[in-house]
Amino acid sequence: MNYEAIAIIVTILATGSGLAGLILPSLSRIHRDIADLRERMARVEGLFEGFIGRTP
């Protein structure tokens, strides 16, 4: 392999790891937000079930 091919491969790997470093924290934050939303929806569902007087 010549130096140009090695430079291209290293550039692609460095760009990929840089993008992963930027994206992964955002995905973790989104996952936490979705978990919070599910908990809130469960609370609202419980309130509605209590209001209607229906239990599963």
Short mmCIF file of C-alpha atoms in Angstrom, two decimals:
data_model
loop_
_atom_site.label_atom_id
_atom_site.label_comp_id
_atom_site.label_asym_id
_atom_site.label_seq_id
_atom_site.Cartn_x
_atom_site.Cartn_y
_atom_site.Cartn_z
CA MET A 1 0.00 0.00 0.00
CA ASN A 2 1.24 3.43 -0.77
CA TYR A 3 1.23 6.37 1.62
CA GLU A 4 -1.78 8.02 -0.02
CA ALA A 5 -4.00 4.97 0.64
CA ILE A 6 -2.80 4.79 4.25
CA ALA A 7 -3.49 8.50 4.70
CA ILE A 8 -7.02 8.07 3.31
CA ILE A 9 -7.73 5.13 5.62
CA VAL A 10 -6.39 7.01 8.67
CA THR A 11 -8.46 10.08 7.73
CA ILE A 12 -11.63 7.99 7.39
CA LEU A 13 -11.01 6.29 10.77
CA ALA A 14 -10.25 9.59 12.49
CA THR A 15 -13.36 11.21 11.04
CA GLY A 16 -15.50 8.25 12.10
CA SER A 17 -14.18 8.28 15.65
CA GLY A 18 -14.67 12.04 15.83
CA LEU A 19 -18.26 11.77 14.70
CA ALA A 20 -18.90 8.92 17.13
CA GLY A 21 -17.55 11.10 19.93
CA LEU A 22 -20.02 13.82 18.99
CA ILE A 23 -23.04 11.58 18.42
CA LEU A 24 -22.86 9.09 21.33
CA PRO A 25 -23.43 11.63 24.14
CA SER A 26 -26.46 12.95 22.28
CA LEU A 27 -27.88 9.44 21.95
CA SER A 28 -27.42 8.87 25.67
CA ARG A 29 -29.29 12.11 26.40
CA ILE A 30 -32.11 11.13 24.04
CA HIS A 31 -32.36 7.70 25.70
CA ARG A 32 -32.67 9.33 29.13
CA ASP A 33 -35.34 11.75 27.85
CA ILE A 34 -37.37 8.87 26.40
CA ALA A 35 -37.15 6.98 29.70
CA ASP A 36 -38.40 10.08 31.55
CA LEU A 37 -41.24 10.47 29.06
CA ARG A 38 -42.29 6.83 29.54
CA GLU A 39 -42.37 7.32 33.31
CA ARG A 40 -44.51 10.44 32.97
CA MET A 41 -46.89 8.71 30.57
CA ALA A 42 -47.28 5.82 33.03
CA ARG A 43 -48.18 8.29 35.77
CA VAL A 44 -50.78 9.99 33.57
CA GLU A 45 -52.19 6.59 32.59
CA GLY A 46 -52.51 5.71 36.28
CA LEU A 47 -54.31 8.97 36.95
CA PHE A 48 -56.76 8.30 34.14
CA GLU A 49 -57.38 4.76 35.34
CA GLY A 50 -58.07 6.06 38.83
CA PHE A 51 -60.34 8.79 37.49
CA ILE A 52 -62.36 6.37 35.39
CA GLY A 53 -62.44 3.82 38.22
CA ARG A 54 -61.26 1.02 35.99
CA THR A 55 -58.45 -1.36 36.89
CA PRO A 56 -57.03 -3.94 34.52
#
